[in-house]
Amino acid sequence: MKSVGLKPCFAAICPTPTLRSGLLIANTLLDFSPKYNIFRSGLNIQFLLFLYCLAPFFSFSQNTGNKIQPIAAVTIGANDKSQVIFENSFLDKTMRLDFYHSGTSTEEHFAIDQIVSDGKWPGSKTQLIDNLKLGPYFFEVTDLRTGKFVYSRGFANIFGEWQTTPEADKTWGTFHESLRFPWPKEEIRVTIKKRDSKNSFQTIWTTSINPDSRQVNPADLTPTHKVDVILDHGPAAQKLDLVVMGDGYTQNEMEKFRKDVKRLTDVLINTEPFKTRMKDINIRAIETPSETTGVCKPHPGVFKRTPLSVHYGSFDSERYALTYDNRTIRDIASEVPYDFMVILVNERTYGGGGIYNLYTTVSADNKFANYIMVHELGHHIAGLADEYYTSAVAYEVPEITIEPWEANITALFDKNNLKWKSLADPETPVPTPWNKEVFDKFGYQIQKERDSLRSAKVPENIMENLFDRQLNKENELFSKEKYQNKVGAFEGGGYSQYGLYRPELDCIMYTRHIKFCKVCSNTLEAVIDEYAK
């Protein structure tokens, strides 16, 4: 039987946990065998019984669904992370693996949708292995013939965020996702990993892809949208490429869209570290006209259908604007080279979102759109954590038992080995004292007023006035702080009032001041290097 592009998970049909473990071992062995000869003629009953006997010697968690991890690590030539020569492993185009990510708060499963070409490869041809290892998820591409890692990237997704909401304890959820990587010349294995309770990456799913299979579509989409070049500093493979799309802009509002793009990207490239690294950045905009102005806002009862399906109220958080229509936004974005995506929302209502290596959304007409743009790109580009904790969020905040993976918050389990010690002044005490009680009291009072105003459905300018008052008071409080502009460890961050610490007193990840702290700036630069070198 001829090998095809996708390998099924035999364990999906198993009736018992033990037999399922045996079948999952089959899948694991399948992944580690480039030839797959044992499976091309079908699984025979003797081999299944052999695997059934092996099952007790392997650890297996039903909560991770599709893969088991042997107690003794299996390594078959896949740990060679030396320099990858792009031309040896890849063609100069992009492979996009689309799949459905389903589950609950305790389990997750994957099902492939399609594998398609996503245009010319826009990423670096030299920085193919991700050594930053940011994000709650991580994927690796392995050349099956050589067993060598040839590409990897960290990422986050909507499913992972949804999994931390109360809804995920009660029902199943399914979200469409994509992984993008250079088009392989030979058969590959794609492995998705997720952080465990100790923040170590563990394999949760693998699949094999034969680029020559009939199930893999190498055809590119024909561009159908107007493209505006905002910044062009050179070849995409040597730059960080940002694509900006719009939702809720009618055809008659395309000039407004172009002005919004220019205004907000100007803010970005005039904010450090983007200002210093501007020559390493390309920006293009794609016009996606809508039949109606604005987008869906369920909380105030405003319902609309738009090309990118952006909606407020994600996870029942009124200000969280996301789209779940991943395939559509990927297809449109593929008309230009891109590494990161921004979706401008033609709304004044305060809101937005940013997910690491997925996209950023920004309410373009809000008075604080500049802040939203830069803050959310901090999440999207560098996986930076929110440092605030007085605002309501949809997530259930976990108990602090391990060091967070995010670069800009720490649990400070060992104050003598501060995560960002190299940037800290030795004379700055750790933890770093600040007038936290007064600041927190004010912050929680603002949050109460904010909730009350939202419930009353007041005009947006009333909410903007509240944020102005908050910003002015924060300026007053910060001006009295001894360690303002010093790198230390200031308690409060990551949605936790106590137990987590941020690097500086203030940062755009904490308040609405448009300035990154030194730690966040360094992290952003490290990511830019992965795309611009």
Short mmCIF file of C-alpha atoms in Angstrom, two decimals:
data_model
loop_
_atom_site.label_atom_id
_atom_site.label_comp_id
_atom_site.label_asym_id
_atom_site.label_seq_id
_atom_site.Cartn_x
_atom_site.Cartn_y
_atom_site.Cartn_z
CA MET A 1 0.00 0.00 0.00
CA LYS A 2 1.43 3.39 -0.98
CA SER A 3 2.35 5.80 1.84
CA VAL A 4 0.16 8.89 2.00
CA GLY A 5 0.78 12.34 3.40
CA LEU A 6 -1.03 11.98 6.71
CA LYS A 7 -0.70 9.30 9.35
CA PRO A 8 -3.83 8.43 11.34
CA CYS A 9 -3.85 7.83 15.08
CA PHE A 10 -4.84 4.16 15.49
CA ALA A 11 -5.60 4.70 19.18
CA ALA A 12 -8.73 6.66 18.27
CA ILE A 13 -10.61 3.37 17.76
CA CYS A 14 -9.36 1.53 20.85
CA PRO A 15 -11.94 0.27 23.38
CA THR A 16 -9.82 0.07 26.56
CA PRO A 17 -7.11 2.24 28.15
CA THR A 18 -4.52 -0.55 28.11
CA LEU A 19 -5.10 -1.42 24.49
CA ARG A 20 -5.18 2.27 23.71
CA SER A 21 -1.74 2.59 25.28
CA GLY A 22 -0.51 -0.21 23.07
CA LEU A 23 -1.91 1.45 19.99
CA LEU A 24 -0.39 4.75 20.99
CA ILE A 25 2.97 2.99 21.22
CA ALA A 26 2.32 1.92 17.65
CA ASN A 27 1.85 5.51 16.66
CA THR A 28 5.03 6.51 18.48
CA LEU A 29 7.04 3.78 16.76
CA LEU A 30 5.44 4.82 13.49
CA ASP A 31 6.73 8.34 14.00
CA PHE A 32 10.26 7.15 14.67
CA SER A 33 10.38 4.91 11.59
CA PRO A 34 10.98 6.79 8.35
CA LYS A 35 10.09 3.75 6.26
CA TYR A 36 6.89 2.70 8.10
CA ASN A 37 7.13 -0.73 6.49
CA ILE A 38 5.39 -2.46 9.36
CA PHE A 39 2.24 -0.42 8.84
CA ARG A 40 2.00 -0.28 5.09
CA SER A 41 0.59 -3.76 4.99
CA GLY A 42 -1.69 -3.12 7.97
CA LEU A 43 -1.34 -3.82 11.68
CA ASN A 44 -1.42 -7.57 12.25
CA ILE A 45 -2.91 -9.07 15.41
CA GLN A 46 0.41 -10.49 16.61
CA PHE A 47 2.03 -7.07 16.62
CA LEU A 48 -0.96 -5.56 18.44
CA LEU A 49 -0.68 -8.23 21.13
CA PHE A 50 3.04 -7.49 21.42
CA LEU A 51 2.27 -3.80 21.95
CA TYR A 52 -0.47 -4.71 24.43
CA CYS A 53 2.16 -6.53 26.50
CA LEU A 54 4.51 -3.54 26.30
CA ALA A 55 1.88 -1.05 27.45
CA PRO A 56 2.54 -1.36 31.23
CA PHE A 57 6.13 -0.24 30.66
CA PHE A 58 5.07 3.10 29.19
CA SER A 59 3.52 6.07 30.93
CA PHE A 60 0.32 7.36 29.39
CA SER A 61 -1.96 10.25 30.20
CA GLN A 62 -5.43 10.16 28.71
CA ASN A 63 -5.57 13.92 29.24
CA THR A 64 -3.08 14.55 26.44
CA GLY A 65 -5.01 12.44 23.99
CA ASN A 66 -2.85 11.41 21.08
CA LYS A 67 0.64 10.55 22.24
CA ILE A 68 2.39 8.63 24.96
CA GLN A 69 5.78 9.35 26.42
CA PRO A 70 8.00 6.37 27.21
CA ILE A 71 9.36 6.31 30.77
CA ALA A 72 12.81 5.90 29.24
CA ALA A 73 13.11 8.62 26.62
CA VAL A 74 13.22 7.34 23.06
CA THR A 75 15.79 9.18 20.97
CA ILE A 76 16.44 8.19 17.38
CA GLY A 77 18.79 10.71 15.85
CA ALA A 78 16.40 13.59 16.50
CA ASN A 79 18.44 15.67 18.89
CA ASP A 80 20.87 17.15 16.40
CA LYS A 81 20.09 20.89 16.55
CA SER A 82 23.15 22.05 14.67
CA GLN A 83 22.86 24.71 11.98
CA VAL A 84 20.19 23.82 9.42
CA ILE A 85 21.00 24.64 5.80
CA PHE A 86 17.73 25.93 4.38
CA GLU A 87 18.36 24.83 0.79
CA ASN A 88 19.15 21.27 1.87
CA SER A 89 15.80 20.75 3.58
CA PHE A 90 13.31 23.21 2.13
CA LEU A 91 11.88 24.86 -0.96
CA ASP A 92 11.35 28.62 -0.91
CA LYS A 93 7.65 28.42 -0.10
CA THR A 94 5.45 28.02 2.96
CA MET A 95 3.59 24.91 4.09
CA ARG A 96 0.49 25.56 6.21
CA LEU A 97 -0.87 22.74 8.34
CA ASP A 98 -4.48 23.50 9.29
CA PHE A 99 -6.12 21.45 12.03
CA TYR A 100 -8.91 21.40 14.61
CA HIS A 101 -7.88 21.61 18.25
CA SER A 102 -10.59 20.22 20.54
CA GLY A 103 -11.02 19.27 24.17
CA THR A 104 -11.93 20.41 27.66
CA SER A 105 -10.01 21.84 30.61
CA THR A 106 -8.31 18.48 31.13
CA GLU A 107 -7.74 17.04 27.67
CA GLU A 108 -7.04 18.05 24.09
CA HIS A 109 -7.22 16.34 20.70
CA PHE A 110 -6.20 17.20 17.14
CA ALA A 111 -7.68 16.48 13.70
CA ILE A 112 -6.10 17.64 10.45
CA ASP A 113 -8.18 19.88 8.20
CA GLN A 114 -5.85 20.51 5.24
CA ILE A 115 -2.23 21.01 4.22
CA VAL A 116 -1.73 23.80 1.69
CA SER A 117 0.78 26.19 0.25
CA ASP A 118 0.76 29.59 1.96
CA GLY A 119 2.88 31.53 -0.50
CA LYS A 120 6.60 32.23 -0.61
CA TRP A 121 8.52 31.57 2.62
CA PRO A 122 8.68 34.92 4.50
CA GLY A 123 10.77 33.90 7.51
CA SER A 124 14.49 33.80 8.12
CA LYS A 125 16.42 31.15 6.22
CA THR A 126 19.14 31.02 8.88
CA GLN A 127 17.23 31.26 12.20
CA LEU A 128 15.22 28.09 11.71
CA ILE A 129 15.52 26.62 15.21
CA ASP A 130 13.76 28.58 17.95
CA ASN A 131 16.11 28.83 20.92
CA LEU A 132 13.91 31.32 22.81
CA LYS A 133 11.28 28.67 23.56
CA LEU A 134 8.59 31.19 24.47
CA GLY A 135 4.92 30.28 24.63
CA PRO A 136 2.81 27.57 26.25
CA TYR A 137 3.06 25.42 23.10
CA PHE A 138 6.01 24.52 20.87
CA PHE A 139 6.23 22.69 17.56
CA GLU A 140 9.12 20.96 15.85
CA VAL A 141 9.62 19.77 12.29
CA THR A 142 11.86 16.73 11.88
CA ASP A 143 13.31 15.38 8.65
CA LEU A 144 12.30 11.71 8.77
CA ARG A 145 15.17 10.53 6.59
CA THR A 146 17.91 12.11 8.70
CA GLY A 147 16.08 12.36 12.03
CA LYS A 148 17.24 15.97 12.32
CA PHE A 149 15.22 18.90 13.63
CA VAL A 150 14.93 21.37 10.77
CA TYR A 151 12.46 23.95 12.12
CA SER A 152 10.78 24.92 15.40
CA ARG A 153 8.75 27.72 16.93
CA GLY A 154 6.91 28.47 20.16
CA PHE A 155 3.30 29.62 19.99
CA ALA A 156 0.06 30.15 21.85
CA ASN A 157 -3.52 29.69 20.68
CA ILE A 158 -7.14 30.44 21.45
CA PHE A 159 -7.77 26.88 22.65
CA GLY A 160 -5.08 27.19 25.30
CA GLU A 161 -6.64 30.39 26.63
CA TRP A 162 -10.16 28.97 26.49
CA GLN A 163 -8.94 25.92 28.42
CA THR A 164 -8.33 28.17 31.45
CA THR A 165 -11.91 29.51 31.52
CA PRO A 166 -14.76 28.07 33.62
CA GLU A 167 -16.59 27.07 30.43
CA ALA A 168 -13.90 24.49 29.64
CA ASP A 169 -14.73 22.64 32.88
CA LYS A 170 -18.28 22.05 31.65
CA THR A 171 -18.18 21.56 27.90
CA TRP A 172 -16.03 20.74 24.88
CA GLY A 173 -14.55 23.41 22.66
CA THR A 174 -13.09 23.27 19.15
CA PHE A 175 -10.90 25.90 17.50
CA HIS A 176 -9.26 25.99 14.08
CA GLU A 177 -5.49 26.51 14.10
CA SER A 178 -2.51 26.61 11.74
CA LEU A 179 1.20 25.91 11.87
CA ARG A 180 3.40 27.49 9.18
CA PHE A 181 6.90 26.37 8.25
CA PRO A 182 9.12 26.13 5.15
CA TRP A 183 7.98 23.64 2.51
CA PRO A 184 9.96 20.43 3.09
CA LYS A 185 11.71 18.61 0.28
CA GLU A 186 11.20 15.23 1.94
CA GLU A 187 8.85 13.51 4.35
CA ILE A 188 8.68 15.16 7.79
CA ARG A 189 7.25 14.66 11.24
CA VAL A 190 5.48 17.58 12.94
CA THR A 191 5.43 17.39 16.73
CA ILE A 192 3.37 19.64 18.99
CA LYS A 193 4.47 20.00 22.59
CA LYS A 194 2.85 21.67 25.57
CA ARG A 195 4.18 22.78 28.94
CA ASP A 196 3.40 20.43 31.80
CA SER A 197 2.89 21.28 35.48
CA LYS A 198 6.63 21.96 35.76
CA ASN A 199 6.67 24.13 32.62
CA SER A 200 8.64 21.52 30.68
CA PHE A 201 7.53 20.80 27.10
CA GLN A 202 5.93 17.38 26.62
CA THR A 203 4.75 15.89 23.32
CA ILE A 204 0.96 15.89 22.94
CA TRP A 205 0.56 15.18 19.21
CA THR A 206 2.54 14.18 16.15
CA THR A 207 1.73 13.64 12.51
CA SER A 208 3.80 12.81 9.45
CA ILE A 209 3.58 14.67 6.14
CA ASN A 210 4.77 13.56 2.72
CA PRO A 211 5.00 16.75 0.61
CA ASP A 212 4.48 14.68 -2.56
CA SER A 213 1.20 13.20 -1.36
CA ARG A 214 -2.05 13.91 -3.18
CA GLN A 215 -3.41 15.05 0.19
CA VAL A 216 -0.99 17.99 0.20
CA ASN A 217 -2.01 20.93 -2.00
CA PRO A 218 0.99 22.89 -3.38
CA ALA A 219 -1.13 25.46 -5.24
CA ASP A 220 -1.14 29.06 -4.04
CA LEU A 221 -4.30 31.11 -3.77
CA THR A 222 -4.81 33.81 -6.39
CA PRO A 223 -4.60 37.23 -4.66
CA THR A 224 -7.93 39.06 -4.75
CA HIS A 225 -7.41 41.95 -2.33
CA LYS A 226 -5.72 45.32 -2.69
CA VAL A 227 -2.36 45.52 -0.91
CA ASP A 228 -0.82 48.71 0.48
CA VAL A 229 2.90 48.77 1.25
CA ILE A 230 3.53 50.79 4.40
CA LEU A 231 7.22 49.99 5.00
CA ASP A 232 9.54 48.04 2.71
CA HIS A 233 13.07 47.70 3.99
CA GLY A 234 14.15 44.69 1.98
CA PRO A 235 13.58 40.98 1.33
CA ALA A 236 11.01 39.32 3.59
CA ALA A 237 13.45 36.57 4.59
CA GLN A 238 15.69 39.19 6.18
CA LYS A 239 12.99 41.22 7.96
CA LEU A 240 10.22 40.90 10.49
CA ASP A 241 7.14 41.13 8.28
CA LEU A 242 3.91 42.54 9.70
CA VAL A 243 0.60 42.35 7.85
CA VAL A 244 -2.33 44.58 8.84
CA MET A 245 -5.92 43.74 7.93
CA GLY A 246 -9.15 45.47 8.83
CA ASP A 247 -12.60 44.30 9.88
CA GLY A 248 -15.79 46.36 9.86
CA TYR A 249 -14.56 48.83 7.23
CA THR A 250 -16.86 49.30 4.24
CA GLN A 251 -15.57 49.93 0.72
CA ASN A 252 -16.26 53.63 1.24
CA GLU A 253 -14.12 53.52 4.40
CA MET A 254 -10.97 52.13 2.79
CA GLU A 255 -9.30 55.53 2.93
CA LYS A 256 -10.04 55.60 6.66
CA PHE A 257 -8.54 52.12 6.96
CA ARG A 258 -5.35 53.24 5.23
CA LYS A 259 -5.08 56.26 7.54
CA ASP A 260 -5.70 54.08 10.60
CA VAL A 261 -2.95 51.71 9.47
CA LYS A 262 -0.50 54.55 8.95
CA ARG A 263 -1.37 56.20 12.27
CA LEU A 264 -1.06 53.07 14.39
CA THR A 265 2.00 51.61 12.67
CA ASP A 266 3.69 55.02 13.06
CA VAL A 267 3.09 54.73 16.80
CA LEU A 268 4.62 51.25 16.77
CA ILE A 269 7.78 52.15 14.89
CA ASN A 270 8.30 55.19 17.10
CA THR A 271 8.22 53.05 20.24
CA GLU A 272 11.40 51.32 21.39
CA PRO A 273 12.72 48.81 20.57
CA PHE A 274 10.86 49.02 17.24
CA LYS A 275 12.18 52.52 16.62
CA THR A 276 15.81 51.39 16.78
CA ARG A 277 15.01 48.26 14.75
CA MET A 278 12.76 49.96 12.17
CA LYS A 279 15.07 48.99 9.27
CA ASP A 280 14.47 45.34 10.21
CA ILE A 281 10.71 45.64 9.77
CA ASN A 282 8.39 45.49 6.75
CA ILE A 283 4.71 46.41 7.01
CA ARG A 284 1.99 45.71 4.47
CA ALA A 285 -1.77 46.21 4.67
CA ILE A 286 -4.50 44.17 2.97
CA GLU A 287 -7.86 45.81 2.31
CA THR A 288 -10.83 43.61 3.26
CA PRO A 289 -13.99 45.67 2.74
CA SER A 290 -17.11 44.80 4.72
CA GLU A 291 -20.79 45.22 3.89
CA THR A 292 -21.35 47.00 7.19
CA THR A 293 -19.50 49.39 9.47
CA GLY A 294 -18.26 47.95 12.75
CA VAL A 295 -18.16 44.41 14.13
CA CYS A 296 -20.16 42.09 16.37
CA LYS A 297 -20.56 43.23 20.02
CA PRO A 298 -22.76 40.71 21.85
CA HIS A 299 -22.77 42.35 25.31
CA PRO A 300 -24.59 45.52 24.20
CA GLY A 301 -26.68 43.48 21.74
CA VAL A 302 -25.00 44.58 18.50
CA PHE A 303 -24.75 41.65 16.06
CA LYS A 304 -23.03 41.82 12.69
CA ARG A 305 -21.36 39.54 10.10
CA THR A 306 -18.01 40.77 8.78
CA PRO A 307 -15.30 39.32 6.49
CA LEU A 308 -12.88 38.41 9.30
CA SER A 309 -15.56 37.61 11.91
CA VAL A 310 -13.98 39.67 14.68
CA HIS A 311 -16.25 39.89 17.70
CA TYR A 312 -16.05 41.46 21.14
CA GLY A 313 -17.00 39.41 24.20
CA SER A 314 -14.63 36.48 23.69
CA PHE A 315 -14.70 34.19 26.75
CA ASP A 316 -17.48 36.50 27.97
CA SER A 317 -14.95 39.31 28.52
CA GLU A 318 -16.63 42.39 27.05
CA ARG A 319 -13.40 44.05 25.87
CA TYR A 320 -11.71 40.90 24.44
CA ALA A 321 -11.95 41.10 20.64
CA LEU A 322 -10.96 37.96 18.72
CA THR A 323 -11.85 36.08 15.58
CA TYR A 324 -12.24 32.31 15.50
CA ASP A 325 -12.26 32.20 11.67
CA ASN A 326 -8.63 31.16 11.41
CA ARG A 327 -8.79 29.75 7.88
CA THR A 328 -10.19 32.97 6.43
CA ILE A 329 -7.62 35.26 8.03
CA ARG A 330 -4.80 32.90 7.05
CA ASP A 331 -5.95 32.74 3.43
CA ILE A 332 -6.14 36.52 3.17
CA ALA A 333 -2.85 37.12 5.00
CA SER A 334 -1.10 34.67 2.64
CA GLU A 335 -1.43 37.22 -0.16
CA VAL A 336 1.66 38.96 1.27
CA PRO A 337 4.77 37.74 3.11
CA TYR A 338 4.05 37.88 6.85
CA ASP A 339 5.38 36.71 10.20
CA PHE A 340 2.89 38.52 12.44
CA MET A 341 -0.68 39.80 11.95
CA VAL A 342 -2.65 42.82 13.14
CA ILE A 343 -6.41 43.19 12.64
CA LEU A 344 -7.73 46.72 13.03
CA VAL A 345 -11.33 46.81 14.20
CA ASN A 346 -13.39 49.74 12.94
CA GLU A 347 -14.85 50.48 16.37
CA ARG A 348 -14.48 53.06 19.13
CA THR A 349 -15.44 50.59 21.87
CA TYR A 350 -12.34 49.85 23.94
CA GLY A 351 -11.00 46.40 23.16
CA GLY A 352 -8.44 44.22 21.49
CA GLY A 353 -6.33 41.13 22.01
CA GLY A 354 -2.92 39.66 21.37
CA ILE A 355 -1.92 35.99 21.26
CA TYR A 356 1.68 34.86 20.84
CA ASN A 357 2.41 33.96 17.23
CA LEU A 358 -1.29 34.17 16.27
CA TYR A 359 -2.53 37.76 15.82
CA THR A 360 -3.29 41.14 17.42
CA THR A 361 -6.62 42.98 17.34
CA VAL A 362 -7.03 46.73 17.98
CA SER A 363 -10.11 48.95 18.29
CA ALA A 364 -8.86 51.60 15.91
CA ASP A 365 -11.07 54.52 16.94
CA ASN A 366 -10.66 54.33 20.68
CA LYS A 367 -8.78 57.18 22.36
CA PHE A 368 -6.31 54.59 23.68
CA ALA A 369 -5.82 52.75 20.36
CA ASN A 370 -2.11 53.64 20.37
CA TYR A 371 -1.68 51.87 23.69
CA ILE A 372 -3.76 48.86 22.60
CA MET A 373 -1.71 48.48 19.41
CA VAL A 374 1.66 48.42 21.15
CA HIS A 375 0.57 46.51 24.26
CA GLU A 376 -1.15 43.71 22.33
CA LEU A 377 1.80 43.37 19.96
CA GLY A 378 3.92 42.77 23.06
CA HIS A 379 1.81 39.66 23.64
CA HIS A 380 1.69 38.66 19.98
CA ILE A 381 5.34 39.11 19.04
CA ALA A 382 7.18 38.21 22.26
CA GLY A 383 4.68 36.35 24.43
CA LEU A 384 4.95 39.04 27.12
CA ALA A 385 2.73 38.60 30.16
CA ASP A 386 0.20 41.13 31.33
CA GLU A 387 1.69 42.81 34.39
CA TYR A 388 -1.58 44.32 35.64
CA TYR A 389 -3.79 42.59 38.19
CA THR A 390 -6.59 44.96 39.20
CA SER A 391 -8.55 44.56 35.94
CA ALA A 392 -11.00 41.69 35.51
CA VAL A 393 -9.97 38.85 33.17
CA ALA A 394 -11.78 35.78 31.85
CA TYR A 395 -9.07 33.35 32.93
CA GLU A 396 -8.87 31.36 36.14
CA VAL A 397 -5.51 32.40 37.63
CA PRO A 398 -3.59 29.29 38.80
CA GLU A 399 -1.79 28.86 42.09
CA ILE A 400 1.80 30.07 41.87
CA THR A 401 3.96 26.94 42.24
CA ILE A 402 6.49 27.26 39.41
CA GLU A 403 8.49 29.96 37.69
CA PRO A 404 6.44 31.46 34.80
CA TRP A 405 7.80 30.97 31.29
CA GLU A 406 7.07 34.58 30.31
CA ALA A 407 10.18 36.76 30.22
CA ASN A 408 8.70 39.69 32.16
CA ILE A 409 7.27 38.13 35.33
CA THR A 410 8.86 35.98 38.02
CA ALA A 411 7.75 34.08 41.11
CA LEU A 412 11.06 35.10 42.71
CA PHE A 413 11.67 31.72 44.31
CA ASP A 414 15.38 32.57 44.42
CA LYS A 415 15.94 36.31 44.80
CA ASN A 416 19.69 35.85 44.41
CA ASN A 417 19.16 34.54 40.88
CA LEU A 418 16.68 37.01 39.50
CA LYS A 419 15.45 36.06 36.02
CA TRP A 420 16.63 39.41 34.62
CA LYS A 421 19.61 39.81 36.95
CA SER A 422 21.89 41.00 34.13
CA LEU A 423 19.71 44.10 33.66
CA ALA A 424 19.24 44.93 37.35
CA ASP A 425 21.23 47.49 39.31
CA PRO A 426 23.04 45.64 42.15
CA GLU A 427 22.07 48.47 44.47
CA THR A 428 18.33 47.98 43.85
CA PRO A 429 16.83 45.80 46.59
CA VAL A 430 14.99 42.60 45.64
CA PRO A 431 12.06 42.47 46.23
CA THR A 432 11.87 46.17 45.39
CA PRO A 433 9.80 48.36 47.72
CA TRP A 434 7.07 50.58 46.27
CA ASN A 435 3.84 52.15 47.51
CA LYS A 436 1.80 49.13 46.46
CA GLU A 437 -1.07 49.45 48.93
CA VAL A 438 -2.04 52.97 47.81
CA PHE A 439 -1.68 52.07 44.12
CA ASP A 440 -3.75 48.89 44.49
CA LYS A 441 -6.52 50.62 46.40
CA PHE A 442 -6.81 53.18 43.60
CA GLY A 443 -6.64 50.49 40.88
CA TYR A 444 -9.44 48.42 42.35
CA GLN A 445 -11.60 51.52 42.75
CA ILE A 446 -11.11 52.33 39.06
CA GLN A 447 -12.11 48.77 38.18
CA LYS A 448 -15.34 49.11 40.17
CA GLU A 449 -16.18 52.33 38.36
CA ARG A 450 -15.33 50.71 35.04
CA ASP A 451 -17.63 47.74 35.68
CA SER A 452 -20.41 50.09 36.73
CA LEU A 453 -20.04 52.24 33.61
CA ARG A 454 -20.05 49.20 31.33
CA SER A 455 -23.19 47.88 33.00
CA ALA A 456 -24.84 51.26 32.47
CA LYS A 457 -23.82 51.15 28.76
CA VAL A 458 -22.52 54.71 28.87
CA PRO A 459 -21.02 56.39 25.77
CA GLU A 460 -17.40 55.47 25.09
CA ASN A 461 -16.12 58.97 25.84
CA ILE A 462 -17.19 58.51 29.49
CA MET A 463 -15.04 55.39 29.72
CA GLU A 464 -12.14 57.18 28.04
CA ASN A 465 -12.41 59.98 30.60
CA LEU A 466 -12.12 57.38 33.36
CA PHE A 467 -8.93 56.01 31.78
CA ASP A 468 -7.53 59.55 31.50
CA ARG A 469 -8.16 60.10 35.18
CA GLN A 470 -6.52 56.77 35.97
CA LEU A 471 -3.44 57.63 33.91
CA ASN A 472 -3.03 61.04 35.54
CA LYS A 473 -3.26 59.57 39.03
CA GLU A 474 -0.74 56.86 38.16
CA ASN A 475 1.68 59.54 36.96
CA GLU A 476 1.30 61.32 40.29
CA LEU A 477 1.90 58.13 42.29
CA PHE A 478 4.88 57.00 40.19
CA SER A 479 6.59 60.38 40.46
CA LYS A 480 7.06 59.80 44.19
CA GLU A 481 8.72 56.40 43.83
CA LYS A 482 12.40 56.02 44.74
CA TYR A 483 13.02 53.16 42.32
CA GLN A 484 11.17 54.54 39.31
CA ASN A 485 12.98 53.52 36.07
CA LYS A 486 15.09 50.96 37.98
CA VAL A 487 15.11 47.25 37.15
CA GLY A 488 14.28 45.22 40.22
CA ALA A 489 11.39 42.98 41.30
CA PHE A 490 8.14 44.84 41.99
CA GLU A 491 5.37 42.71 43.47
CA GLY A 492 2.20 42.44 41.41
CA GLY A 493 1.91 41.03 37.88
CA GLY A 494 0.43 38.32 35.73
CA TYR A 495 -3.10 38.96 37.10
CA SER A 496 -1.80 38.24 40.64
CA GLN A 497 -1.70 40.94 43.30
CA TYR A 498 0.77 38.92 45.35
CA GLY A 499 3.38 36.27 44.57
CA LEU A 500 4.44 37.43 41.10
CA TYR A 501 6.87 40.25 40.35
CA ARG A 502 7.51 42.48 37.34
CA PRO A 503 10.89 43.98 36.30
CA GLU A 504 10.14 47.71 36.63
CA LEU A 505 7.68 49.91 38.42
CA ASP A 506 6.00 50.77 35.12
CA CYS A 507 5.77 49.30 31.62
CA ILE A 508 3.17 49.25 28.86
CA MET A 509 2.40 45.69 29.95
CA TYR A 510 1.34 47.18 33.34
CA THR A 511 -0.27 50.57 32.65
CA ARG A 512 -1.28 52.54 29.54
CA HIS A 513 2.03 54.41 29.33
CA ILE A 514 3.47 53.63 25.89
CA LYS A 515 6.90 52.45 26.96
CA PHE A 516 8.36 48.99 27.34
CA CYS A 517 10.59 48.25 30.32
CA LYS A 518 14.15 47.06 29.66
CA VAL A 519 13.28 43.38 30.08
CA CYS A 520 10.36 43.54 27.65
CA SER A 521 12.47 45.52 25.16
CA ASN A 522 15.25 42.94 25.29
CA THR A 523 12.79 40.12 24.72
CA LEU A 524 11.24 41.88 21.73
CA GLU A 525 14.68 42.44 20.23
CA ALA A 526 15.53 38.77 20.65
CA VAL A 527 12.40 37.85 18.68
CA ILE A 528 13.16 40.41 15.97
CA ASP A 529 16.58 38.77 15.63
CA GLU A 530 14.90 35.43 14.89
CA TYR A 531 13.24 36.95 11.83
CA ALA A 532 15.69 39.62 10.68
CA LYS A 533 18.98 37.70 10.73
#
